[in-house]
Each structure stands twice: as C-alpha cells, then as structure tokens.
mmCIF file of C-alpha atoms and ligand atoms in Angstrom:
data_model
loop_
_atom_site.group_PDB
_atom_site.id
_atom_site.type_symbol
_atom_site.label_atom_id
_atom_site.label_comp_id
_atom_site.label_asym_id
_atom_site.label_seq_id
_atom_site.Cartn_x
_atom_site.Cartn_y
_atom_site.Cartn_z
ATOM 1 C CA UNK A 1 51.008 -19.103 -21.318
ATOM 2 C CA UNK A 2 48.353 -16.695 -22.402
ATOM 3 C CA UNK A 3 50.467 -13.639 -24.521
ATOM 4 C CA UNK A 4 48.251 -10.776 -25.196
ATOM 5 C CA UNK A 5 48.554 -7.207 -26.051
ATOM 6 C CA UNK A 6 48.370 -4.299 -24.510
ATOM 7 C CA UNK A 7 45.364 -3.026 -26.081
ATOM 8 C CA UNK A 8 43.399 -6.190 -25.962
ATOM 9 C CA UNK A 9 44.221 -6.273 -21.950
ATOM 10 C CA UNK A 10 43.016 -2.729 -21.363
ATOM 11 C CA UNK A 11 39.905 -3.678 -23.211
ATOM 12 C CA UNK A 12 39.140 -6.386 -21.145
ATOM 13 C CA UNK A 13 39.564 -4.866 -17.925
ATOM 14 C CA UNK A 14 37.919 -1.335 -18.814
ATOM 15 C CA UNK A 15 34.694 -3.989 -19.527
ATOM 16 C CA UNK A 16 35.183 -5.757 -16.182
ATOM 17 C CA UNK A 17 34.830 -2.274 -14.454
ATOM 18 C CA UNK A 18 32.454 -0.555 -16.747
ATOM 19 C CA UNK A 19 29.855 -3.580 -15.632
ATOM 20 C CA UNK A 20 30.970 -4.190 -12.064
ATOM 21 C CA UNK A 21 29.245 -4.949 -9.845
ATOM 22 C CA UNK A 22 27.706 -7.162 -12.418
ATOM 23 C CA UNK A 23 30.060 -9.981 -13.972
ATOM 24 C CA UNK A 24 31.259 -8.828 -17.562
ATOM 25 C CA UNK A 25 31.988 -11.668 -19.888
ATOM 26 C CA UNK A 26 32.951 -11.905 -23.649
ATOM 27 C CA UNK A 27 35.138 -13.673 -25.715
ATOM 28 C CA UNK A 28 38.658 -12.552 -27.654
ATOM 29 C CA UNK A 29 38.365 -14.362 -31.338
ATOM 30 C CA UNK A 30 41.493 -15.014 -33.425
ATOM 31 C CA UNK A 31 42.566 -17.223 -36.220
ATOM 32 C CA UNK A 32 42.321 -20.873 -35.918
ATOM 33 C CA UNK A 33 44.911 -22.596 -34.372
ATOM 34 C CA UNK A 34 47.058 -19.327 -33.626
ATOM 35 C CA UNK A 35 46.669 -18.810 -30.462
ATOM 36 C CA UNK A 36 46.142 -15.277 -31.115
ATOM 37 C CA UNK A 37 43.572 -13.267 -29.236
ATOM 38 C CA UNK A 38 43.292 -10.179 -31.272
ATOM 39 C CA UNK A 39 39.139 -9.551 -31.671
ATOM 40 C CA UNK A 40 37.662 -8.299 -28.369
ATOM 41 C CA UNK A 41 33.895 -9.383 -28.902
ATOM 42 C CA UNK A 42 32.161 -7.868 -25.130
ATOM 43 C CA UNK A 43 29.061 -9.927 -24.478
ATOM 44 C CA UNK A 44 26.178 -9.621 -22.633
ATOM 45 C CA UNK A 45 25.828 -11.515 -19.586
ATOM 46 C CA UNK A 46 22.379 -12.608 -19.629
ATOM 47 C CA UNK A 47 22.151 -13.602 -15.869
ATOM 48 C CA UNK A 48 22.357 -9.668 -15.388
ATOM 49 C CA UNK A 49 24.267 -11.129 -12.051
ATOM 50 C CA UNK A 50 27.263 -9.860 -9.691
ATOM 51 C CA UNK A 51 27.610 -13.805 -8.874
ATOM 52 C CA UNK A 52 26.910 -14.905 -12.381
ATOM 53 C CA UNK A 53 27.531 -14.832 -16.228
ATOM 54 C CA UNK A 54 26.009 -16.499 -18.229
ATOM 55 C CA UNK A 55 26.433 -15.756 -22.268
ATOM 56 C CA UNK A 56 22.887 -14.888 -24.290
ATOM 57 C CA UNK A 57 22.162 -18.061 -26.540
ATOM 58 C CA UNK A 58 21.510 -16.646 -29.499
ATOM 59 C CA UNK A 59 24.309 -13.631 -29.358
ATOM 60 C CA UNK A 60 26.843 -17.005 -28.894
ATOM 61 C CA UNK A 61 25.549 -18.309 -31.680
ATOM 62 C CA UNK A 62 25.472 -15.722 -33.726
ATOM 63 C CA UNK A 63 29.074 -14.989 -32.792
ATOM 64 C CA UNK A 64 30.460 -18.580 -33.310
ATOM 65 C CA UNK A 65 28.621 -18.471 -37.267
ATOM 66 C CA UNK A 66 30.664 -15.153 -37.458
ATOM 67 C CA UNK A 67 33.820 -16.574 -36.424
ATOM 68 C CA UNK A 68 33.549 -20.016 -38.415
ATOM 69 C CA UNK A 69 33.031 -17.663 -41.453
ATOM 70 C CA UNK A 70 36.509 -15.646 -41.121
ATOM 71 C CA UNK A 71 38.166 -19.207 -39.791
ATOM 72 C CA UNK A 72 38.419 -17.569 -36.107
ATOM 73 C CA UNK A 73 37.987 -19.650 -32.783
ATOM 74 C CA UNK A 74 37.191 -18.273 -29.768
ATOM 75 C CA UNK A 75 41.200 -18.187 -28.418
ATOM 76 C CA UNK A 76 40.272 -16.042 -24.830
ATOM 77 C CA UNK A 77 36.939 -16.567 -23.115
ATOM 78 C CA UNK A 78 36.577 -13.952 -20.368
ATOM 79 C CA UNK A 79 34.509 -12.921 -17.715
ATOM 80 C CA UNK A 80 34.907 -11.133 -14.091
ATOM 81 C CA UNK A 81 34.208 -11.999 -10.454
ATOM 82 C CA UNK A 82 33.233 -8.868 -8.976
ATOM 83 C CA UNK A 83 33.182 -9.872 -5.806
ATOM 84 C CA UNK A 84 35.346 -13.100 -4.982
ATOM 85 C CA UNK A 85 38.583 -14.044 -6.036
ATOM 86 C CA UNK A 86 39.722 -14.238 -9.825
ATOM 87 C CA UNK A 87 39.266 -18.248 -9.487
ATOM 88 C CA UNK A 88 37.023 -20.134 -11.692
ATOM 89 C CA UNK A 89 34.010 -21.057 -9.516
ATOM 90 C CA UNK A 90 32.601 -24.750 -9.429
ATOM 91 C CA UNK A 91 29.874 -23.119 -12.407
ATOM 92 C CA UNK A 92 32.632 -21.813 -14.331
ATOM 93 C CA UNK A 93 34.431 -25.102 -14.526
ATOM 94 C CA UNK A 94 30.948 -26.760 -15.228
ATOM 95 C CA UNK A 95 30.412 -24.390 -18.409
ATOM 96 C CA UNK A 96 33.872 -24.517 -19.970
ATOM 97 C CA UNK A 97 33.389 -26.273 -23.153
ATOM 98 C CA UNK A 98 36.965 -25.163 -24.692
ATOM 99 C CA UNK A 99 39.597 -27.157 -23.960
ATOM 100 C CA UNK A 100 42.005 -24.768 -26.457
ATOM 101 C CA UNK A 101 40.906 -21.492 -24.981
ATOM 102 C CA UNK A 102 42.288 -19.186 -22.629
ATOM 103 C CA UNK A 103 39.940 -18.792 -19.858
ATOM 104 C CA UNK A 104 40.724 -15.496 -18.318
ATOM 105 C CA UNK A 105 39.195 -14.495 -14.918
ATOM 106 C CA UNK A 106 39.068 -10.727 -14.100
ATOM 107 C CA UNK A 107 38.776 -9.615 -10.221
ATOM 108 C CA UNK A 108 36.857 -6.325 -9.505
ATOM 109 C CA UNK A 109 36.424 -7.112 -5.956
ATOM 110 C CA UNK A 110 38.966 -4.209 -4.774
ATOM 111 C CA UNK A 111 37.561 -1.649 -7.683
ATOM 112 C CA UNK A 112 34.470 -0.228 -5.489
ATOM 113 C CA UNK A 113 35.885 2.872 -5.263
ATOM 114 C CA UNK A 114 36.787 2.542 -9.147
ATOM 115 C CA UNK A 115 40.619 3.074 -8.343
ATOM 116 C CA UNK A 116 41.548 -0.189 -6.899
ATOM 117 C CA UNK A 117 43.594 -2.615 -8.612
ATOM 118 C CA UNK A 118 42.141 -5.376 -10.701
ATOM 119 C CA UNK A 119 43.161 -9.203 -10.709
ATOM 120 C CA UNK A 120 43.774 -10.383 -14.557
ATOM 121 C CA UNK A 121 44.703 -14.155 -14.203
ATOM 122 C CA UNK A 122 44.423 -17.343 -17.115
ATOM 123 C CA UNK A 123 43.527 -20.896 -16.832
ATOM 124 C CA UNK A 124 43.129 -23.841 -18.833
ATOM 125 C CA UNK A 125 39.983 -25.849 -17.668
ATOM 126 C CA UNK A 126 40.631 -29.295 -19.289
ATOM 127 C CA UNK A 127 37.735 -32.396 -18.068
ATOM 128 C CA UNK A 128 37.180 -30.160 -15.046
ATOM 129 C CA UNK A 129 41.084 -29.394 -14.216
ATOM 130 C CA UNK A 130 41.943 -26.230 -13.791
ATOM 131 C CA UNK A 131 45.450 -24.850 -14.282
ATOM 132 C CA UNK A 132 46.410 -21.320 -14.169
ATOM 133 C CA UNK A 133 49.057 -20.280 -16.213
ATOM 134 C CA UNK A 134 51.529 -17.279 -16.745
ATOM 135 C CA UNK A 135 49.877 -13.894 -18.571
ATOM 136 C CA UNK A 136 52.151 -11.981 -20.860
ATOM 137 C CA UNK A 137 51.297 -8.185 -21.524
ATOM 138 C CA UNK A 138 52.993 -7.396 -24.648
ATOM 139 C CA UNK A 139 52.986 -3.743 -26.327
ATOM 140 C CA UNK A 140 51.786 -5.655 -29.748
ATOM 141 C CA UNK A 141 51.436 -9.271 -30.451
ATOM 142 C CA UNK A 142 54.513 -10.310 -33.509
ATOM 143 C CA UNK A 143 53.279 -10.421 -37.133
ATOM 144 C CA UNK A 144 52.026 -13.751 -38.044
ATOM 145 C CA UNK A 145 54.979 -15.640 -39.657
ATOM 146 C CA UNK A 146 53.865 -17.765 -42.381
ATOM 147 C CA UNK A 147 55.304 -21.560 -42.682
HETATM 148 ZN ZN1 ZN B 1 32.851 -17.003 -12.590
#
C-alpha cells in the first residue's frame, strides 16, 4: 500500500494538470528504507510528449547525487497519462528500474475542460509484473518512530 499525505497528493496531481496534455513526471524522495514519500521533486519530461515521459539524464542524475547525500531514495516515481488510462504502458514497465518504489500513474484524460476528475492509482513493477495496490490519502504522514 502506497500511504501518502495530503499535501504530497495535491502536489502531484496539480503537476499532472498544470502539464497536461503533456505527461508530467517526477519523483517523491524520502529516507532510505522508510517508505516515506515526503520530497515532491517535479521533473522535466524531456520527450516534451502527451504519449511519453521520459526523465532528462542529467537532471536524474543530479537528483539521485542529491538524494544519496541526505540518505533519501526515490520512494514514489510518478508520471501522468494524459490521454489513456492510469495503467503503466508496455514503455513504462520497460523503464522501471525500482523494484522498492511506488510507481504512481496519474490520469488526466477526463481533465480537458480542467474540472474533470483525475485517476491517482500505485503499482509495483517487479521483473516486468505489475501489481496495483491500495492508495492511502492521509491528512499527515505519523512522526517517524525511532527503534
Ligand atoms: Zn506512461
């Protein structure tokens, strides 16, 4: 299950509209191994693309020598499908390197008048399996507990 706060959500969707029709895509960093998605980093898609996303090279790299340094992993990866269903397409399952992430799918297909509902749906894309899982909007994620 992908549990993630309010904030964080709206974020991600007000991105998914502010680029549609072009796919929006970025990546929600948090500390390693907490499953916690709590830094909203908005990428550029570099395919420029309503079909498409593709992250810039060096703005991924640059990101992932940002998060190593504060001992963050990249917990959601996110982009939208401004057209067809909030799925994973064949390319999306092709490009998803992180077997721990949260791969979130946004759906802007029913925002062209820019009041239409949006789609917000998870998946884990393990070897090429994809398995959607269960979202949880909470008003604020729990303070870390230490153990
Ligand atoms: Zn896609």
């Amino acid at each position: 299950m992908l549990t993630i706060d309010q904030a964080t959500y709206d974020r991600i969707v007000a991105h998914a509209k502010r680029d549609h029709p072009d796919e929006a895509c970025g990546i929600v960093a948090g500390p390693e191994g907490s499953d916690r998605a709590e830094r909203v980093v908005e990428m550029v898609n570099a395919a420029g693309s309503p079909t498409f996303y593709e992250f810039d090279s060096t703005e991924l790299l640059a990101l992932y020598k940002d998060m190593w340094s504060r001992d963050e992993e990249p917990v959601v990866v996110y982009h939208s499908h401004t057209a067809t269903e909030a799925y994973p397409s064949r390319t999306d399952i092709g490009l998803a390197s992180e077997p721990a992430a949260h791969y979130v799918l946004v759906g802007t297909r029913e925002h062209g008048n820019n009041e239409g509902p949006v789609e917000f749906r998870s998946f884990r894309i393990v070897d090429g399996e994809v398995t959607e899982e269960e979202v949880s909007v909470v008003p604020h994620l729990l303070p870390l507990t230490k153990e």
